[in-house]
Coordinates of C-alpha atoms in Angstrom, one line a residue:
M1 CA -17.9 -7.9 11.5
N2 CA -16.7 -4.4 10.5
A3 CA -13.3 -3.1 11.4
L4 CA -14.5 -1.1 14.5
A5 CA -16.4 -4.1 15.9
A6 CA -13.4 -6.4 15.4
T7 CA -10.9 -3.9 16.9
N8 CA -13.2 -3.4 20.0
R9 CA -13.5 -7.2 20.3
N10 CA -9.7 -7.7 20.3
F11 CA -9.3 -4.9 22.8
K12 CA -11.9 -6.4 25.2
L13 CA -10.3 -9.8 25.0
A14 CA -6.9 -8.3 25.8
S15 CA -8.4 -6.2 28.6
R16 CA -9.8 -9.4 30.2
L17 CA -6.5 -11.2 30.0
L18 CA -4.8 -8.2 31.7
G19 CA -7.6 -7.9 34.3
L20 CA -8.3 -4.2 33.7
D21 CA -11.2 -2.7 35.6
S22 CA -14.3 -1.6 33.7
K23 CA -13.7 2.1 34.3
L24 CA -10.2 2.0 32.9
E25 CA -11.3 -0.2 30.0
K26 CA -14.0 2.3 29.1
S27 CA -11.6 5.3 29.3
L28 CA -9.1 3.5 27.0
L29 CA -11.8 2.8 24.4
I30 CA -13.4 6.2 24.2
P31 CA -11.6 8.5 21.7
F32 CA -10.0 11.7 23.1
R33 CA -11.6 13.8 20.3
E34 CA -13.5 13.3 17.1
I35 CA -13.4 16.1 14.5
K36 CA -15.7 16.4 11.5
V37 CA -15.3 19.4 9.1
E38 CA -16.8 20.5 5.9
C39 CA -14.3 21.4 3.2
T40 CA -15.7 23.5 0.3
I41 CA -13.4 24.3 -2.6
P42 CA -13.7 25.9 -6.1
K43 CA -13.1 23.3 -8.8
D44 CA -11.1 24.0 -11.9
D45 CA -14.3 24.7 -13.9
G46 CA -15.4 27.3 -11.4
T47 CA -18.1 25.3 -9.6
L48 CA -18.0 24.6 -5.9
A49 CA -17.6 21.2 -4.4
S50 CA -18.0 20.2 -0.7
F51 CA -16.3 17.3 1.0
V52 CA -16.4 16.0 4.6
G53 CA -13.1 15.6 6.4
F54 CA -12.6 13.6 9.6
R55 CA -9.8 13.3 12.3
V56 CA -10.2 11.0 15.2
Q57 CA -7.7 11.5 18.0
H58 CA -7.9 8.3 20.0
D59 CA -5.4 8.5 22.8
N60 CA -2.4 10.6 24.0
A61 CA -1.4 9.0 27.2
R62 CA 2.0 7.9 25.8
G63 CA 2.7 11.0 23.7
P64 CA 1.4 13.0 20.7
M65 CA -1.2 11.2 18.6
K66 CA -0.1 9.7 15.3
G67 CA -1.8 8.4 12.3
G68 CA -2.4 8.7 8.5
I69 CA -4.8 10.9 6.5
R70 CA -6.5 9.0 3.7
Y71 CA -8.4 10.3 0.6
H72 CA -11.0 7.7 -0.4
P73 CA -14.7 7.7 -1.4
E74 CA -15.6 5.4 1.5
V75 CA -14.0 7.3 4.4
E76 CA -16.5 7.1 7.2
P77 CA -16.5 7.6 10.9
D78 CA -16.5 4.0 12.1
E79 CA -13.6 3.0 9.9
V80 CA -11.6 6.1 10.9
N81 CA -12.4 5.3 14.6
A82 CA -11.2 1.7 14.3
L83 CA -7.9 2.7 12.5
A84 CA -7.3 5.5 15.1
Q85 CA -7.7 2.9 17.9
L86 CA -5.4 0.5 16.1
M87 CA -2.7 3.2 15.9
T88 CA -2.8 3.6 19.7
W89 CA -2.0 -0.1 20.2
K90 CA 0.4 -0.2 17.2
T91 CA 2.6 2.7 18.5
A92 CA 2.6 1.0 22.0
V93 CA 3.6 -2.4 20.5
A94 CA 6.5 -0.6 18.7
N95 CA 7.3 1.2 22.0
I96 CA 7.5 4.6 20.3
P97 CA 6.2 7.6 22.4
Y98 CA 3.0 8.2 20.5
G99 CA -0.7 7.7 20.8
G100 CA -3.2 6.9 18.0
A101 CA -5.1 9.0 15.5
K102 CA -6.5 8.7 12.0
G103 CA -8.1 11.0 9.5
G104 CA -9.4 11.3 6.0
I105 CA -11.5 13.1 3.5
G106 CA -14.4 11.4 1.6
C107 CA -13.3 12.0 -2.0
D108 CA -12.1 10.1 -5.0
P109 CA -8.6 11.5 -5.6
S110 CA -8.5 10.0 -9.1
K111 CA -11.3 12.4 -10.1
L112 CA -9.6 15.5 -8.8
S113 CA -6.9 17.5 -10.5
I114 CA -3.6 18.2 -8.7
S115 CA -4.7 21.8 -8.1
E116 CA -8.1 20.7 -6.7
L117 CA -6.3 18.2 -4.4
E118 CA -4.0 21.0 -3.2
R119 CA -6.9 23.3 -2.5
L120 CA -8.8 20.5 -0.7
T121 CA -5.7 19.7 1.5
R122 CA -5.1 23.3 2.4
V123 CA -8.8 23.9 3.3
F124 CA -8.7 20.7 5.5
T125 CA -5.5 21.9 7.2
Q126 CA -7.1 25.4 7.8
K127 CA -10.0 23.7 9.6
I128 CA -7.8 21.4 11.8
H129 CA -4.5 23.4 12.3
D130 CA -5.3 24.3 15.9
L131 CA -5.9 20.6 16.7
I132 CA -2.8 19.1 15.2
G133 CA 0.8 20.0 16.1
I134 CA 4.4 18.7 16.7
H135 CA 3.5 17.7 20.3
T136 CA -0.2 17.2 19.8
D137 CA -1.1 15.2 16.7
V138 CA 1.3 14.3 13.8
P139 CA -0.4 13.2 10.5
A140 CA 1.2 11.0 7.9
P141 CA 0.3 9.7 4.4
D142 CA -2.2 6.9 3.9
M143 CA -4.4 5.5 1.1
G144 CA -4.8 8.2 -1.6
T145 CA -2.2 10.6 -0.1
G146 CA 1.6 10.8 -0.3
P147 CA 4.6 13.0 0.3
Q148 CA 3.1 15.9 -1.8
T149 CA 0.0 15.9 0.4
M150 CA 2.2 16.2 3.5
A151 CA 4.1 19.0 1.9
W152 CA 0.9 21.0 1.4
I153 CA -0.2 20.4 5.0
L154 CA 3.3 21.4 6.3
D155 CA 3.2 24.6 4.2
E156 CA -0.4 25.5 5.2
Y157 CA 0.2 24.7 8.9
S158 CA 3.4 26.8 8.8
K159 CA 1.5 29.9 7.8
F160 CA -0.3 29.8 11.2
H161 CA 2.5 28.4 13.4
G162 CA 5.8 29.2 11.7
Y163 CA 8.0 26.7 9.8
S164 CA 7.3 23.3 11.5
P165 CA 8.7 20.3 9.6
A166 CA 7.9 17.9 12.5
V167 CA 4.1 18.5 12.2
V168 CA 3.8 15.7 9.5
T169 CA 5.9 12.7 8.6
G170 CA 6.2 11.0 5.2
K171 CA 7.3 14.3 3.7
P172 CA 9.5 14.8 0.6
I173 CA 13.2 14.5 1.5
D174 CA 13.8 18.1 0.4
L175 CA 11.4 19.3 3.2
G176 CA 12.8 17.2 6.0
G177 CA 11.6 13.7 5.1
S178 CA 13.6 10.8 6.3
L179 CA 15.7 8.5 4.1
G180 CA 14.3 5.0 4.2
R181 CA 10.7 6.2 4.9
D182 CA 9.3 5.1 1.5
A183 CA 10.4 1.5 2.0
A184 CA 9.8 1.4 5.8
T185 CA 6.5 -0.5 6.0
G186 CA 7.7 -3.1 3.5
R187 CA 11.1 -3.4 5.1
G188 CA 9.4 -3.8 8.5
V189 CA 7.3 -6.6 7.0
M190 CA 10.5 -8.3 5.9
F191 CA 12.1 -8.0 9.3
A192 CA 8.9 -9.2 11.0
T193 CA 8.8 -12.2 8.7
E194 CA 12.4 -13.0 9.4
A195 CA 11.8 -12.8 13.2
L196 CA 8.8 -15.2 13.0
L197 CA 10.6 -17.7 10.7
N198 CA 13.7 -17.7 12.9
E199 CA 11.4 -18.6 15.9
H200 CA 10.3 -21.7 13.9
G201 CA 13.8 -22.6 12.8
K202 CA 13.4 -21.4 9.2
S203 CA 14.7 -18.5 7.1
I204 CA 13.2 -16.4 4.3
S205 CA 15.5 -18.1 1.7
G206 CA 13.7 -20.9 -0.2
Q207 CA 10.2 -20.1 1.2
R208 CA 7.4 -19.6 -1.3
F209 CA 5.4 -16.3 -0.9
V210 CA 2.1 -15.0 -2.2
I211 CA 1.5 -11.3 -1.9
Q212 CA -1.9 -9.7 -2.3
G213 CA -1.4 -6.0 -3.1
F214 CA 1.5 -4.5 -5.1
G215 CA 1.3 -0.9 -4.0
N216 CA 4.0 0.7 -1.8
V217 CA 4.0 -1.9 1.0
G218 CA 3.5 -5.1 -1.2
S219 CA 6.1 -4.1 -3.8
W220 CA 8.8 -3.2 -1.2
A221 CA 8.1 -6.3 0.7
A222 CA 8.4 -8.4 -2.5
K223 CA 11.6 -6.7 -3.5
L224 CA 13.3 -7.1 -0.1
I225 CA 12.1 -10.7 0.5
S226 CA 13.3 -11.8 -3.0
E227 CA 16.7 -10.2 -2.2
Q228 CA 16.8 -12.4 0.9
G229 CA 16.2 -15.5 -1.3
G230 CA 12.4 -15.8 -0.9
K231 CA 10.5 -17.0 -3.9
I232 CA 7.5 -14.8 -4.8
V233 CA 5.2 -17.2 -6.7
A234 CA 2.1 -15.0 -7.1
V235 CA 1.2 -11.3 -6.8
S236 CA -2.0 -9.3 -7.4
D237 CA -3.1 -5.7 -7.5
I238 CA -6.2 -3.8 -8.7
T239 CA -5.4 -4.6 -12.3
G240 CA -5.3 -8.4 -11.9
A241 CA -3.2 -11.3 -10.5
I242 CA -0.2 -13.3 -11.9
K243 CA 1.6 -16.5 -11.0
N244 CA 4.9 -18.3 -11.7
K245 CA 5.5 -21.4 -9.6
D246 CA 9.2 -21.1 -10.3
G247 CA 9.2 -17.5 -8.8
I248 CA 8.5 -14.1 -10.3
D249 CA 11.4 -11.9 -11.3
I250 CA 10.5 -9.0 -9.0
E251 CA 13.0 -6.4 -10.5
S252 CA 11.4 -7.0 -13.9
L253 CA 7.9 -6.8 -12.5
L254 CA 8.7 -3.5 -10.7
N255 CA 10.0 -2.0 -14.0
Y256 CA 6.9 -3.3 -15.8
T257 CA 4.4 -1.9 -13.2
K258 CA 6.1 1.5 -13.4
E259 CA 5.4 1.6 -17.1
H260 CA 2.0 -0.2 -17.2
R261 CA 0.6 0.9 -13.8
G262 CA -0.2 -2.7 -12.7
V263 CA 0.8 -6.3 -12.9
K264 CA -1.7 -7.3 -15.6
G265 CA -0.1 -8.4 -18.8
F266 CA 3.4 -9.2 -17.3
D267 CA 5.1 -11.6 -19.7
C268 CA 7.1 -13.8 -17.3
A269 CA 4.1 -15.1 -15.4
H270 CA 0.6 -16.3 -16.3
P271 CA -2.6 -14.6 -15.3
I272 CA -4.8 -16.1 -12.6
D273 CA -8.2 -15.1 -11.1
A274 CA -7.5 -12.3 -8.7
N275 CA -10.1 -13.8 -6.3
S276 CA -8.0 -17.0 -6.0
I277 CA -4.8 -15.2 -4.9
L278 CA -5.3 -15.8 -1.2
V279 CA -5.8 -19.5 -1.6
E280 CA -2.8 -20.2 -3.9
D281 CA -0.4 -22.8 -2.8
C282 CA 2.5 -21.2 -0.8
D283 CA 4.3 -21.3 2.5
I284 CA 3.7 -17.6 3.5
L285 CA 0.8 -15.4 2.5
I286 CA 1.2 -11.6 2.8
P287 CA -2.1 -9.7 2.5
A288 CA -0.9 -6.1 1.7
A289 CA -4.1 -4.5 0.3
L290 CA -7.5 -4.0 1.9
G291 CA -9.1 -5.1 5.2
G292 CA -11.4 -8.0 5.7
V293 CA -10.1 -10.0 2.8
I294 CA -9.6 -13.2 4.8
N295 CA -13.0 -14.3 6.1
R296 CA -15.1 -17.4 6.9
E297 CA -15.8 -17.9 3.1
N298 CA -12.1 -18.5 2.1
A299 CA -10.3 -19.3 5.4
N300 CA -10.7 -23.1 5.0
E301 CA -9.1 -23.0 1.6
I302 CA -6.0 -21.1 2.6
K303 CA -2.9 -23.3 2.1
A304 CA -0.2 -21.0 3.6
K305 CA 1.4 -22.1 6.9
F306 CA 2.1 -18.5 7.9
I307 CA 0.1 -15.2 7.3
I308 CA 1.9 -11.9 7.7
E309 CA -0.6 -9.1 8.0
A310 CA 0.9 -6.2 6.0
A311 CA -2.5 -4.6 5.5
N312 CA -4.7 -3.2 8.4
H313 CA -7.3 -5.8 9.7
P314 CA -7.0 -8.2 6.7
T315 CA -8.3 -11.2 8.8
D316 CA -11.7 -11.1 10.4
P317 CA -12.4 -12.8 13.7
D318 CA -14.3 -15.8 12.2
A319 CA -11.3 -16.5 9.9
D320 CA -8.9 -16.1 12.8
E321 CA -10.7 -18.9 14.6
I322 CA -10.8 -21.2 11.6
L323 CA -7.1 -20.6 10.8
S324 CA -6.1 -21.1 14.4
K325 CA -7.7 -24.6 14.4
K326 CA -5.8 -25.4 11.2
G327 CA -2.5 -24.5 12.9
V328 CA -1.9 -21.5 10.6
V329 CA 0.4 -18.9 12.4
I330 CA -0.8 -15.3 11.9
L331 CA 1.5 -12.4 12.6
P332 CA -0.9 -9.5 13.5
D333 CA -1.1 -6.2 11.7
I334 CA -0.4 -4.0 14.8
Y335 CA 3.1 -5.6 14.9
A336 CA 3.8 -6.7 11.3
N337 CA 3.1 -3.4 9.6
S338 CA 4.5 -1.1 12.3
G339 CA 7.7 -0.4 10.3
G340 CA 6.1 2.7 8.7
V341 CA 5.1 4.4 11.9
T342 CA 8.4 3.5 13.5
V343 CA 10.4 5.3 10.7
S344 CA 7.9 8.1 10.9
Y345 CA 9.0 8.4 14.5
F346 CA 12.6 8.5 13.4
E347 CA 11.7 11.3 10.9
W348 CA 10.0 13.3 13.7
V349 CA 13.0 12.9 15.9
Q350 CA 15.3 14.0 13.1
N351 CA 13.2 17.1 12.5
I352 CA 13.0 18.1 16.2
Q353 CA 16.8 17.7 16.5
G354 CA 17.5 19.3 13.1
F355 CA 20.0 16.5 12.4
M356 CA 19.3 14.0 9.7
W357 CA 20.4 10.4 9.7
E358 CA 22.0 8.3 7.0
E359 CA 19.8 5.6 5.4
E360 CA 21.8 2.8 6.9
K361 CA 21.2 4.1 10.4
V362 CA 17.4 4.3 9.7
N363 CA 17.3 0.7 8.5
D364 CA 19.5 -0.6 11.4
E365 CA 17.3 1.2 14.0
L366 CA 14.2 -0.2 12.3
K367 CA 15.5 -3.7 12.5
T368 CA 16.3 -3.2 16.2
Y369 CA 12.8 -2.0 17.0
M370 CA 11.1 -4.8 15.0
N371 CA 13.2 -7.5 16.6
R372 CA 12.6 -6.0 20.1
G373 CA 8.9 -5.8 19.4
F374 CA 8.7 -9.4 18.4
K375 CA 10.6 -10.5 21.5
N376 CA 8.2 -8.4 23.7
M377 CA 5.1 -9.8 22.0
K378 CA 6.3 -13.4 22.4
E379 CA 6.9 -12.7 26.2
M380 CA 3.2 -11.6 26.5
C381 CA 2.1 -14.8 24.6
K382 CA 3.9 -16.9 27.2
T383 CA 2.6 -14.8 30.2
H384 CA -1.0 -15.0 29.0
S385 CA -0.9 -18.4 27.1
C386 CA -2.3 -16.7 24.0
D387 CA -1.7 -16.5 20.3
L388 CA 0.4 -13.7 18.6
R389 CA -2.6 -11.4 18.0
M390 CA -3.6 -11.4 21.7
G391 CA 0.2 -11.2 22.6
A392 CA 0.4 -8.0 20.5
F393 CA -2.9 -6.6 21.8
T394 CA -2.0 -7.3 25.5
L395 CA 1.4 -5.7 25.0
G396 CA 0.0 -2.6 23.5
V397 CA -3.1 -2.2 25.8
N398 CA -0.9 -2.9 28.9
R399 CA 1.5 -0.1 28.0
V400 CA -1.2 2.4 27.3
A401 CA -3.1 1.4 30.5
R402 CA 0.0 1.8 32.6
A403 CA 0.7 5.3 31.1
T404 CA -2.9 6.3 31.7
V405 CA -2.8 5.2 35.4
L406 CA 0.6 6.8 36.0
R407 CA -0.7 10.1 34.6
G408 CA -3.7 10.0 37.0
W409 CA -6.3 9.5 34.3
G410 CA -7.4 6.1 35.4
A411 CA -10.3 7.1 37.6

């Protein structure tokens, strides 16, 4: 089942639990707007290259639409649609005043020079600048993009609309980015893990963790969890996978990956098959890479008691069912990885106010939002006698449905 089918399925299950009528259900599912644009740029060698850019704006009942822009060869409409819809429910679960959007350009950023990436970003912005905005749709970085990409979008957008730092989040600090934004998703994962373990009478300290993915989210989660006394016993990224049953020294690994661009070859752990990372013996598994990695083929072999979904849609519905029968507790992505969009919201607030916060305030506010989100999700689980995934979906869908009806859009 692809990401869009799985997201629609979860939405429909939540809708039935909430007793939404079919007209409202349909209006919540259909995207507000889908944008597809051609982006043609001159390459450094003088030839022309064309790329297709997408932006799906899913829902704006609760506020401006919010979501990342990814540069990846496999960006396609169904995936962007699914991720835009997930952002609608995620922002509602976090209880921040946004709707959902997602975008991207079908390209391989590793095969483009910096100047080519800049030209591509500026052309894309020129094509969509009238459809995004501080109170309309606020993009952010995603796979293959980062603070520099956001800086180019900000600059290009500002040529048409005047200086507008709040039009994007995840910007460089020097252009109005927020302190704490770089670590936000990983820190949110740590707070979410802490909240779940507390519910089960446990703490992070002494638990054994396996983390699939050592990019921004996985590496920050590993660093912060190890600082809380958690033992990271195995880690993987695109270069390979490593294991040390006594715990990996995360500070040393972070220094190593900066120099060698991957975990492969790290001395203080031994290499293992990257395909086996998800089934390694541990207490808590954190998939922090791609979607669909936990499926019916490997779900029975998973040894973790808890799964924290730091990636988007890492567990497919078949695996969900298998793991549920095994008693594995899954903390769903639309709650677990909402730290990034929550601190993006803080950045947007700071830009609109023209008043920047200290990093300690950002982190304290994030903890408050993550803890409140967990409490609200658990209340929905009790109300509807459902698991955490449906608790999160019913929480998010209910908030969006209420806003839609209150605005008179529910007919």
